[in-house]
Amino acid sequence: MVNVFLIVSVVILSAVLLAACVMLLAYFGHPDDRNEALFPKVVTVFGLWLAFASVLVLPYDVSNSRGEGGGLRVDILWQIIYMLVAIMVTVLIPFAFFFYESDVDREEAQKCCTGQFWTAFRMTAAFFVVFSLVLIIMWAVLNEAQIPVKRIAQDVNLLVASTDSFKNTNCGSGCLETTFTWELPVTFPVYVIAFLSWLGWWFFSTFVGVGLVSLPLDLINEWRTRPEPMTTQEYYTQRNQLGKRAKRLMEIGKQIEKEQSEPGSRSRKVRRAEARVLTRFEQAYYFLKRDFDLLEVSHKLKGGNPLWYFMKLVLGVMGGILSITWVIHIGLFMFPEQPVHPFLNQFFIELEEVGGGGFPLFGIAAFGLYSFWLIWCCVMGNFKLGIRFLCMRVYPMELHNTMMNSFLANTWIILICSVPAVQFCVQAFPVYARFTAADLLIGTQAQYLQFFRLFWENDVFIIMMLCFSFLTFVYLVLRPKDTAAEIEKVLDRVAQGDEDAVV
């Protein structure tokens, strides 16, 4: 029997997510794209919606598996979602990206197959062919899931079912134990899911590792360094200081433009040095614009709405609790071969039993909160690396100043990270998420596939995540905020052509 409550909840939540994605696009979008680039905007909104929705399908899957079930084929829903993710990351987002960045003059556009559409089509076709060939070859050669199975035969009267004995399958007296490996060929859709998950894990472990620490600390720091009301004299004093920074940036910009417009070929080393200087110049502009906006809020808006910054403090504290409990859960349940304690698994189960266990809303809501926190940390980790680290070429997200190519690049990363986000939750909560379609699809078949299993069985990506979290914590403790004095030093080095200048 179909659970009407689940259907209504999904429809409402999908509408809320869609509205949030549209608001995100409007809030961060550049004014030049306001009435332009309709197709890239549609792709961006749908990609962001699909990324967040795919993560929130997991608590829906858990709810559907409880009691008599919701009567829905969630396994088919998962395959549809991840086929859409595959189409988005291999076709639609690359096409929209190349279409937006294609710059064809009018004379070239009139020639056959040289317009903006055909340029994007050729680039997307090349990307899709390479991606598909790699995927098909790997599926043809490495398409077996090698699932370890332990079979225990025992008198049914002696069995004890308890979450406290989870993974404790030691055979006692009066039983027969045998182990073997079940080699199961997987379908192509399942292999696509496993491949996308493996590919996304490289981004996911990096960005989530950074976001678990930086997101709550940044929210708390935004409250701690919130704009304070200032007098008119203080306003003009700080405005003059920002004016001096802006003047220096203009001089440096003219110098960079002059150097890059000089005729003659440049070596690869010189081009890399010029690209690094330009990146630092763009970041200095970003921080100047941010400081000017804060100054305007302090003077004209008398420090802004205090409730807004208090809400950030509350979110930061709550986020810190979520991040800390995530790390504790990894240490207690995921790393040890025999888990020390179910921890969050038991927490969710006990929440389901509130009120007699007839309405498991509290447990499912908490489970959804922890799942959604991961993808939010992934997004903020991506933004953080884009500002802090100069060794990576990124498309930064800026308020009211983000072009559509930046939106599309970040949407591609977030979308592909949604696949390992679901897999990580399945691995972290096998007690609570038991009997779900995601557990069977991702937690069993995809996890034990040839080649990929080497990374997941040895916790390679989880170790990477914790290492990035530790490094981020050390970095933010030593440098909690980018100050104007530090930027001034960088401007001095950039003006002098010092390639080692860092922000």
Short mmCIF file of C-alpha atoms in Angstrom, two decimals:
data_model
loop_
_atom_site.label_atom_id
_atom_site.label_comp_id
_atom_site.label_asym_id
_atom_site.label_seq_id
_atom_site.Cartn_x
_atom_site.Cartn_y
_atom_site.Cartn_z
CA MET A 1 0.00 0.00 0.00
CA VAL A 2 1.36 3.41 -1.00
CA ASN A 3 2.17 5.72 1.90
CA VAL A 4 0.38 8.98 1.08
CA PHE A 5 2.29 10.88 3.77
CA LEU A 6 5.61 10.02 2.08
CA ILE A 7 4.37 11.12 -1.33
CA VAL A 8 3.10 14.47 -0.01
CA SER A 9 6.34 15.03 1.94
CA VAL A 10 8.45 14.39 -1.16
CA VAL A 11 6.41 16.80 -3.30
CA ILE A 12 6.60 19.59 -0.70
CA LEU A 13 10.32 19.10 -0.05
CA SER A 14 11.07 19.01 -3.79
CA ALA A 15 9.26 22.34 -4.26
CA VAL A 16 11.18 23.91 -1.36
CA LEU A 17 14.52 22.69 -2.77
CA LEU A 18 13.65 24.03 -6.21
CA ALA A 19 12.76 27.44 -4.78
CA ALA A 20 16.02 27.49 -2.79
CA CYS A 21 18.07 26.70 -5.93
CA VAL A 22 16.35 29.50 -7.87
CA MET A 23 17.00 31.93 -5.01
CA LEU A 24 20.66 30.85 -4.92
CA LEU A 25 21.01 31.61 -8.61
CA ALA A 26 19.35 35.01 -8.22
CA TYR A 27 21.34 35.91 -5.10
CA PHE A 28 24.79 35.04 -6.49
CA GLY A 29 24.18 35.82 -10.18
CA HIS A 30 26.05 38.56 -12.02
CA PRO A 31 23.92 41.49 -13.30
CA ASP A 32 25.27 40.95 -16.84
CA ASP A 33 23.57 37.52 -16.91
CA ARG A 34 20.23 38.76 -15.60
CA ASN A 35 18.39 38.47 -18.92
CA GLU A 36 20.89 36.21 -20.65
CA ALA A 37 22.06 32.59 -20.65
CA LEU A 38 18.64 31.01 -20.08
CA PHE A 39 19.73 27.47 -20.97
CA PRO A 40 22.77 27.44 -18.61
CA LYS A 41 20.50 28.78 -15.85
CA VAL A 42 18.01 25.95 -16.32
CA VAL A 43 20.82 23.39 -16.28
CA THR A 44 22.32 24.95 -13.14
CA VAL A 45 19.05 25.01 -11.21
CA PHE A 46 18.19 21.44 -12.19
CA GLY A 47 21.71 20.22 -11.37
CA LEU A 48 21.72 21.80 -7.91
CA TRP A 49 18.20 20.51 -7.24
CA LEU A 50 19.19 16.99 -8.32
CA ALA A 51 22.30 17.03 -6.11
CA PHE A 52 20.45 18.01 -2.94
CA ALA A 53 17.40 15.88 -3.76
CA SER A 54 19.52 12.75 -4.32
CA VAL A 55 21.02 13.10 -0.84
CA LEU A 56 17.59 13.61 0.75
CA VAL A 57 16.18 10.55 -1.02
CA LEU A 58 18.17 8.44 1.46
CA PRO A 59 16.04 9.34 4.52
CA TYR A 60 13.01 8.85 2.28
CA ASP A 61 14.36 5.37 1.46
CA VAL A 62 14.71 4.66 5.18
CA SER A 63 11.15 5.80 5.84
CA ASN A 64 9.88 3.68 2.95
CA SER A 65 11.57 0.57 4.41
CA ARG A 66 9.97 0.89 7.86
CA GLY A 67 7.06 -1.29 8.95
CA GLU A 68 5.08 -2.52 5.97
CA GLY A 69 6.97 -0.16 3.71
CA GLY A 70 5.68 2.69 1.62
CA GLY A 71 4.83 0.49 -1.33
CA LEU A 72 7.25 2.30 -3.66
CA ARG A 73 10.12 0.89 -5.78
CA VAL A 74 12.89 3.08 -4.40
CA ASP A 75 15.52 0.91 -6.10
CA ILE A 76 14.17 2.06 -9.48
CA LEU A 77 14.13 5.66 -8.20
CA TRP A 78 17.82 5.40 -7.26
CA GLN A 79 18.76 4.11 -10.73
CA ILE A 80 16.76 6.88 -12.41
CA ILE A 81 18.44 9.52 -10.24
CA TYR A 82 21.96 8.32 -10.95
CA MET A 83 21.32 7.92 -14.66
CA LEU A 84 20.21 11.57 -14.62
CA VAL A 85 23.37 12.46 -12.69
CA ALA A 86 25.47 10.66 -15.32
CA ILE A 87 23.72 12.51 -18.16
CA MET A 88 24.16 15.82 -16.36
CA VAL A 89 27.90 15.44 -15.67
CA THR A 90 28.77 14.01 -19.09
CA VAL A 91 26.44 15.88 -21.46
CA LEU A 92 24.23 18.70 -20.21
CA ILE A 93 26.57 20.58 -17.87
CA PRO A 94 29.62 20.32 -20.22
CA PHE A 95 27.47 21.45 -23.17
CA ALA A 96 26.05 24.40 -21.24
CA PHE A 97 29.55 25.31 -20.03
CA PHE A 98 31.14 25.21 -23.49
CA PHE A 99 28.11 26.97 -24.98
CA TYR A 100 28.41 29.84 -22.50
CA GLU A 101 32.18 30.19 -22.94
CA SER A 102 32.15 29.92 -26.74
CA ASP A 103 33.14 33.25 -28.25
CA VAL A 104 32.52 33.25 -31.99
CA ASP A 105 32.48 36.46 -34.02
CA ARG A 106 29.73 37.16 -36.54
CA GLU A 107 31.77 36.24 -39.61
CA GLU A 108 32.77 32.87 -38.14
CA ALA A 109 29.22 32.20 -36.96
CA GLN A 110 27.94 32.44 -40.53
CA LYS A 111 30.19 29.58 -41.66
CA CYS A 112 28.96 26.00 -41.57
CA CYS A 113 29.25 24.23 -38.20
CA THR A 114 31.21 27.06 -36.57
CA GLY A 115 28.54 28.81 -34.48
CA GLN A 116 28.24 28.83 -30.71
CA PHE A 117 26.04 25.73 -30.71
CA TRP A 118 28.34 23.68 -32.92
CA THR A 119 31.43 24.69 -30.98
CA ALA A 120 29.82 23.52 -27.75
CA PHE A 121 28.55 20.37 -29.48
CA ARG A 122 32.02 19.36 -30.71
CA MET A 123 33.64 19.92 -27.31
CA THR A 124 30.86 18.04 -25.49
CA ALA A 125 30.96 15.16 -27.97
CA ALA A 126 34.69 14.75 -27.46
CA PHE A 127 34.29 14.77 -23.67
CA PHE A 128 31.39 12.29 -23.80
CA VAL A 129 33.18 9.87 -26.13
CA VAL A 130 36.30 9.74 -23.96
CA PHE A 131 34.27 9.35 -20.76
CA SER A 132 32.06 6.63 -22.28
CA LEU A 133 34.97 4.64 -23.72
CA VAL A 134 36.74 4.57 -20.35
CA LEU A 135 33.52 3.54 -18.60
CA ILE A 136 32.57 0.81 -21.10
CA ILE A 137 36.06 -0.70 -21.16
CA MET A 138 36.21 -0.81 -17.36
CA TRP A 139 32.71 -2.36 -17.16
CA ALA A 140 33.64 -5.03 -19.73
CA VAL A 141 36.79 -6.01 -17.81
CA LEU A 142 35.95 -5.28 -14.16
CA ASN A 143 32.21 -5.87 -13.81
CA GLU A 144 32.11 -8.40 -10.97
CA ALA A 145 31.23 -7.59 -7.38
CA GLN A 146 33.25 -9.89 -5.11
CA ILE A 147 31.01 -9.99 -2.06
CA PRO A 148 32.42 -11.76 1.04
CA VAL A 149 29.81 -14.03 2.62
CA LYS A 150 29.87 -15.76 6.00
CA ARG A 151 27.29 -18.51 6.37
CA ILE A 152 26.39 -19.65 9.89
CA ALA A 153 24.11 -22.60 10.52
CA GLN A 154 22.71 -22.77 14.04
CA ASP A 155 19.66 -23.89 15.96
CA VAL A 156 17.06 -21.16 15.60
CA ASN A 157 16.33 -21.27 19.33
CA LEU A 158 19.90 -20.14 20.08
CA LEU A 159 19.92 -17.06 17.86
CA VAL A 160 19.86 -13.63 19.44
CA ALA A 161 18.99 -10.56 17.34
CA SER A 162 20.40 -7.32 18.70
CA THR A 163 22.05 -4.23 17.30
CA ASP A 164 24.61 -4.52 20.11
CA SER A 165 26.04 -7.61 18.40
CA PHE A 166 26.21 -6.00 14.96
CA LYS A 167 29.12 -7.37 12.89
CA ASN A 168 29.93 -9.72 15.76
CA THR A 169 29.44 -12.94 13.79
CA ASN A 170 31.79 -15.16 15.78
CA CYS A 171 30.42 -18.68 15.77
CA GLY A 172 29.87 -20.17 19.21
CA SER A 173 29.07 -23.69 20.27
CA GLY A 174 26.52 -25.71 18.36
CA CYS A 175 26.92 -23.93 15.01
CA LEU A 176 28.59 -24.48 11.65
CA GLU A 177 30.45 -21.59 10.00
CA THR A 178 31.62 -21.38 6.38
CA THR A 179 32.96 -18.42 4.37
CA PHE A 180 33.10 -17.88 0.64
CA THR A 181 33.19 -15.09 -1.96
CA TRP A 182 30.09 -14.52 -4.03
CA GLU A 183 31.07 -13.23 -7.50
CA LEU A 184 28.13 -11.29 -8.88
CA PRO A 185 28.25 -9.55 -12.29
CA VAL A 186 26.62 -6.11 -11.97
CA THR A 187 24.45 -4.34 -14.51
CA PHE A 188 25.71 -1.32 -16.42
CA PRO A 189 23.57 1.18 -14.44
CA VAL A 190 25.04 -0.15 -11.17
CA TYR A 191 28.55 0.15 -12.61
CA VAL A 192 27.88 3.74 -13.67
CA ILE A 193 26.84 4.51 -10.08
CA ALA A 194 30.04 2.90 -8.73
CA PHE A 195 32.23 4.75 -11.22
CA LEU A 196 30.62 8.12 -10.48
CA SER A 197 30.95 7.43 -6.77
CA TRP A 198 34.66 6.57 -7.08
CA LEU A 199 35.28 9.65 -9.21
CA GLY A 200 33.29 11.87 -6.87
CA TRP A 201 35.08 10.56 -3.79
CA TRP A 202 38.27 12.42 -4.79
CA PHE A 203 36.36 15.72 -4.62
CA PHE A 204 34.07 14.67 -1.78
CA SER A 205 36.80 13.60 0.65
CA THR A 206 38.71 16.83 0.01
CA PHE A 207 35.82 19.30 0.19
CA VAL A 208 33.95 17.62 3.05
CA GLY A 209 37.19 17.33 5.03
CA VAL A 210 37.64 21.08 4.67
CA GLY A 211 33.95 21.93 5.14
CA LEU A 212 33.45 19.91 8.35
CA VAL A 213 35.84 22.32 10.05
CA SER A 214 35.55 25.55 8.07
CA LEU A 215 31.75 25.76 7.82
CA PRO A 216 30.95 25.96 11.56
CA LEU A 217 34.04 28.06 12.30
CA ASP A 218 33.23 30.50 9.50
CA LEU A 219 29.65 30.89 10.74
CA ILE A 220 30.89 31.61 14.26
CA ASN A 221 33.57 33.99 12.96
CA GLU A 222 30.98 35.89 10.92
CA TRP A 223 29.10 36.52 14.15
CA ARG A 224 32.32 37.36 16.04
CA THR A 225 33.51 39.80 13.33
CA ARG A 226 30.04 41.11 12.47
CA PRO A 227 29.82 44.77 11.39
CA GLU A 228 29.50 47.15 14.32
CA PRO A 229 27.79 50.56 14.11
CA MET A 230 30.34 53.34 13.50
CA THR A 231 30.43 57.08 13.46
CA THR A 232 30.68 59.13 10.29
CA GLN A 233 34.30 60.01 11.07
CA GLU A 234 35.27 56.34 11.47
CA TYR A 235 33.42 55.55 8.25
CA TYR A 236 35.35 58.10 6.18
CA THR A 237 38.67 57.09 7.76
CA GLN A 238 38.22 53.43 6.80
CA ARG A 239 36.78 54.40 3.44
CA ASN A 240 39.93 56.37 2.67
CA GLN A 241 42.02 53.31 3.54
CA LEU A 242 39.96 51.18 1.18
CA GLY A 243 40.34 53.87 -1.46
CA LYS A 244 44.12 53.59 -1.19
CA ARG A 245 43.86 49.82 -1.64
CA ALA A 246 41.60 50.30 -4.66
CA LYS A 247 44.03 52.81 -6.20
CA ARG A 248 46.93 50.40 -5.76
CA LEU A 249 44.89 47.61 -7.32
CA MET A 250 44.14 49.80 -10.34
CA GLU A 251 47.85 50.55 -10.77
CA ILE A 252 48.74 46.87 -10.48
CA GLY A 253 45.96 45.98 -12.94
CA LYS A 254 47.34 48.41 -15.51
CA GLN A 255 50.81 46.96 -14.97
CA ILE A 256 49.51 43.41 -15.52
CA GLU A 257 47.60 44.47 -18.63
CA LYS A 258 50.71 46.18 -20.02
CA GLU A 259 52.91 43.12 -19.42
CA GLN A 260 50.43 40.72 -21.00
CA SER A 261 49.91 42.94 -24.06
CA GLU A 262 53.63 43.04 -24.91
CA PRO A 263 54.35 41.35 -28.25
CA GLY A 264 56.43 38.23 -28.54
CA SER A 265 56.10 34.63 -27.39
CA ARG A 266 56.44 33.67 -23.74
CA SER A 267 57.78 30.51 -22.22
CA ARG A 268 55.52 28.17 -20.27
CA LYS A 269 57.16 29.22 -17.02
CA VAL A 270 56.44 32.90 -17.72
CA ARG A 271 52.81 32.15 -18.61
CA ARG A 272 52.34 30.19 -15.37
CA ALA A 273 53.86 33.06 -13.38
CA GLU A 274 51.52 35.55 -15.08
CA ALA A 275 48.53 33.32 -14.32
CA ARG A 276 49.50 33.15 -10.64
CA VAL A 277 49.86 36.93 -10.43
CA LEU A 278 46.47 37.41 -12.10
CA THR A 279 44.85 34.97 -9.65
CA ARG A 280 46.26 36.88 -6.68
CA PHE A 281 45.06 40.14 -8.22
CA GLU A 282 41.52 38.75 -8.58
CA GLN A 283 41.53 37.54 -4.99
CA ALA A 284 42.73 40.91 -3.73
CA TYR A 285 39.82 42.49 -5.59
CA TYR A 286 37.42 40.00 -4.00
CA PHE A 287 38.55 40.87 -0.47
CA LEU A 288 38.47 44.60 -1.23
CA LYS A 289 34.87 44.31 -2.43
CA ARG A 290 33.95 42.26 0.64
CA ASP A 291 35.49 44.80 3.04
CA PHE A 292 33.71 47.67 1.27
CA ASP A 293 30.34 45.90 1.60
CA LEU A 294 30.96 45.34 5.33
CA LEU A 295 31.89 49.01 5.74
CA GLU A 296 28.66 50.11 4.08
CA VAL A 297 26.64 47.83 6.37
CA SER A 298 28.41 49.20 9.45
CA HIS A 299 27.70 52.82 8.58
CA LYS A 300 24.48 53.00 6.57
CA LEU A 301 22.68 50.04 8.15
CA LYS A 302 24.13 50.57 11.65
CA GLY A 303 25.71 47.12 11.69
CA GLY A 304 22.88 45.31 9.92
CA ASN A 305 20.19 43.07 11.36
CA PRO A 306 21.51 41.59 14.64
CA LEU A 307 19.14 38.60 14.35
CA TRP A 308 20.84 37.57 11.10
CA TYR A 309 24.25 37.31 12.75
CA PHE A 310 22.79 35.66 15.85
CA MET A 311 21.25 33.03 13.58
CA LYS A 312 24.71 32.43 12.09
CA LEU A 313 26.08 31.92 15.62
CA VAL A 314 23.35 29.37 16.38
CA LEU A 315 23.97 27.58 13.08
CA GLY A 316 27.71 27.60 13.73
CA VAL A 317 27.32 26.02 17.17
CA MET A 318 24.86 23.42 15.88
CA GLY A 319 27.09 22.75 12.89
CA GLY A 320 30.08 22.30 15.16
CA ILE A 321 28.15 19.67 17.13
CA LEU A 322 27.21 17.89 13.89
CA SER A 323 30.82 17.90 12.65
CA ILE A 324 32.25 16.71 15.97
CA THR A 325 29.73 13.88 16.24
CA TRP A 326 30.47 12.88 12.65
CA VAL A 327 34.19 12.57 13.48
CA ILE A 328 33.43 10.64 16.68
CA HIS A 329 31.15 8.27 14.77
CA ILE A 330 33.87 7.60 12.21
CA GLY A 331 36.34 6.80 14.99
CA LEU A 332 33.98 4.57 16.98
CA PHE A 333 32.05 2.78 14.27
CA MET A 334 33.67 3.02 10.83
CA PHE A 335 37.41 2.61 11.43
CA PRO A 336 37.52 -0.39 13.81
CA GLU A 337 37.02 -3.83 12.27
CA GLN A 338 34.72 -4.58 15.20
CA PRO A 339 32.81 -1.35 15.92
CA VAL A 340 33.26 -0.02 19.44
CA HIS A 341 29.75 1.44 19.61
CA PRO A 342 26.87 2.00 17.15
CA PHE A 343 26.78 5.67 18.30
CA LEU A 344 24.68 7.63 15.76
CA ASN A 345 22.97 4.43 14.59
CA GLN A 346 21.67 3.90 18.11
CA PHE A 347 20.81 7.60 18.45
CA PHE A 348 18.58 7.49 15.35
CA ILE A 349 16.92 4.25 16.47
CA GLU A 350 16.16 5.66 19.92
CA LEU A 351 14.66 8.78 18.32
CA GLU A 352 12.38 6.55 16.26
CA GLU A 353 11.14 4.90 19.45
CA VAL A 354 9.98 8.22 20.95
CA GLY A 355 6.24 8.02 21.50
CA GLY A 356 6.10 4.24 21.20
CA GLY A 357 7.81 3.96 17.82
CA GLY A 358 4.64 4.26 15.77
CA PHE A 359 5.75 7.47 14.03
CA PRO A 360 9.50 7.41 13.25
CA LEU A 361 9.63 11.05 12.11
CA PHE A 362 12.23 12.21 14.66
CA GLY A 363 14.78 9.55 13.77
CA ILE A 364 14.33 10.08 10.03
CA ALA A 365 14.56 13.88 10.43
CA ALA A 366 17.83 13.57 12.40
CA PHE A 367 19.19 11.13 9.83
CA GLY A 368 18.29 13.55 7.03
CA LEU A 369 19.94 16.42 8.91
CA TYR A 370 23.24 14.55 9.23
CA SER A 371 23.08 13.51 5.56
CA PHE A 372 22.31 17.04 4.36
CA TRP A 373 25.10 18.48 6.54
CA LEU A 374 27.62 16.47 4.51
CA ILE A 375 26.58 17.97 1.17
CA TRP A 376 26.50 21.46 2.70
CA CYS A 377 30.04 20.95 4.04
CA CYS A 378 31.03 19.79 0.56
CA VAL A 379 29.70 23.00 -1.00
CA MET A 380 31.41 25.26 1.54
CA GLY A 381 34.64 23.28 1.32
CA ASN A 382 34.62 23.91 -2.41
CA PHE A 383 34.16 27.64 -1.85
CA LYS A 384 36.90 27.68 0.81
CA LEU A 385 39.48 26.00 -1.39
CA GLY A 386 38.57 28.34 -4.20
CA ILE A 387 39.56 31.37 -2.10
CA ARG A 388 42.44 30.03 -0.03
CA PHE A 389 44.48 27.75 -2.30
CA LEU A 390 46.28 29.15 -5.30
CA CYS A 391 47.39 25.80 -6.69
CA MET A 392 43.90 25.04 -8.01
CA ARG A 393 42.08 26.82 -10.80
CA VAL A 394 38.52 27.33 -9.67
CA TYR A 395 35.49 29.44 -10.46
CA PRO A 396 34.74 31.35 -7.25
CA MET A 397 31.20 32.05 -6.08
CA GLU A 398 30.67 35.70 -5.18
CA LEU A 399 27.50 37.48 -4.11
CA HIS A 400 25.90 39.28 -7.08
CA ASN A 401 29.10 38.71 -9.07
CA THR A 402 29.07 35.06 -10.20
CA MET A 403 29.04 34.38 -13.92
CA MET A 404 27.25 31.33 -15.30
CA ASN A 405 30.48 29.45 -16.08
CA SER A 406 31.29 29.56 -12.35
CA PHE A 407 27.80 28.32 -11.53
CA LEU A 408 28.13 25.44 -13.97
CA ALA A 409 31.60 24.41 -12.76
CA ASN A 410 30.48 24.37 -9.13
CA THR A 411 27.25 22.58 -10.02
CA TRP A 412 29.29 19.83 -11.75
CA ILE A 413 31.40 19.35 -8.61
CA ILE A 414 28.44 19.39 -6.21
CA LEU A 415 26.44 17.00 -8.38
CA ILE A 416 29.20 14.42 -8.67
CA CYS A 417 29.86 14.69 -4.92
CA SER A 418 26.26 13.77 -4.16
CA VAL A 419 26.94 10.16 -5.20
CA PRO A 420 29.69 9.45 -2.62
CA ALA A 421 27.68 11.41 -0.05
CA VAL A 422 24.94 8.77 -0.24
CA GLN A 423 27.48 5.93 -0.20
CA PHE A 424 29.23 7.40 2.84
CA CYS A 425 25.93 7.60 4.74
CA VAL A 426 25.14 3.99 3.83
CA GLN A 427 28.56 2.89 5.12
CA ALA A 428 28.25 5.01 8.26
CA PHE A 429 24.72 3.89 9.23
CA PRO A 430 24.28 0.26 8.15
CA VAL A 431 22.32 -0.53 11.32
CA TYR A 432 19.81 2.28 10.90
CA ALA A 433 19.67 2.17 7.06
CA ARG A 434 19.30 -1.63 6.92
CA PHE A 435 16.83 -3.10 4.41
CA THR A 436 16.94 0.04 2.25
CA ALA A 437 17.33 -0.01 -1.52
CA ALA A 438 20.43 2.18 -1.23
CA ASP A 439 22.04 -0.35 1.13
CA LEU A 440 21.58 -3.14 -1.41
CA LEU A 441 22.55 -1.04 -4.44
CA ILE A 442 25.50 0.99 -3.12
CA GLY A 443 26.41 -0.65 0.17
CA THR A 444 26.75 -4.14 -1.33
CA GLN A 445 27.12 -4.31 -5.12
CA ALA A 446 29.01 -1.07 -5.77
CA GLN A 447 31.16 -1.30 -2.65
CA TYR A 448 32.63 -4.71 -3.53
CA LEU A 449 33.30 -4.14 -7.23
CA GLN A 450 36.71 -5.10 -8.55
CA PHE A 451 39.33 -2.33 -8.37
CA PHE A 452 37.00 0.11 -6.57
CA ARG A 453 36.81 -2.10 -3.47
CA LEU A 454 40.52 -1.53 -2.83
CA PHE A 455 39.85 2.13 -2.04
CA TRP A 456 36.74 1.54 0.08
CA GLU A 457 37.90 -1.51 2.03
CA ASN A 458 41.13 0.26 3.05
CA ASP A 459 39.31 3.49 3.99
CA VAL A 460 41.51 5.52 1.64
CA PHE A 461 38.99 8.30 1.13
CA ILE A 462 37.92 8.48 4.77
CA ILE A 463 41.57 8.86 5.80
CA MET A 464 41.93 11.63 3.21
CA MET A 465 38.85 13.35 4.64
CA LEU A 466 40.17 13.30 8.21
CA CYS A 467 43.60 14.51 7.08
CA PHE A 468 42.06 17.49 5.29
CA SER A 469 39.94 18.22 8.36
CA PHE A 470 43.01 18.25 10.58
CA LEU A 471 45.01 20.44 8.18
CA THR A 472 42.07 22.84 7.83
CA PHE A 473 41.70 23.10 11.60
CA VAL A 474 45.41 23.90 12.01
CA TYR A 475 45.29 26.41 9.15
CA LEU A 476 42.23 28.26 10.45
CA VAL A 477 43.60 28.38 13.99
CA LEU A 478 46.82 29.96 12.72
CA ARG A 479 45.08 32.22 10.19
CA PRO A 480 41.45 32.67 11.23
CA LYS A 481 40.82 35.69 9.05
CA ASP A 482 42.25 37.40 5.98
CA THR A 483 43.14 40.86 7.26
CA ALA A 484 43.73 44.05 5.34
CA ALA A 485 47.34 44.15 6.53
CA GLU A 486 48.02 40.75 4.98
CA ILE A 487 46.46 41.86 1.71
CA GLU A 488 48.62 44.97 1.69
CA LYS A 489 51.72 42.77 1.96
CA VAL A 490 50.49 40.67 -0.94
CA LEU A 491 49.89 43.78 -3.05
CA ASP A 492 53.45 44.87 -2.38
CA ARG A 493 54.79 41.51 -3.55
CA VAL A 494 52.52 41.39 -6.61
CA ALA A 495 53.58 44.91 -7.57
CA GLN A 496 57.22 43.81 -7.30
CA GLY A 497 56.57 40.68 -9.38
CA ASP A 498 57.23 38.25 -6.50
CA GLU A 499 55.88 34.86 -7.59
CA ASP A 500 55.86 33.53 -4.03
CA ALA A 501 53.25 35.99 -2.77
CA VAL A 502 50.29 34.25 -1.23
CA VAL A 503 46.98 35.36 0.19
#
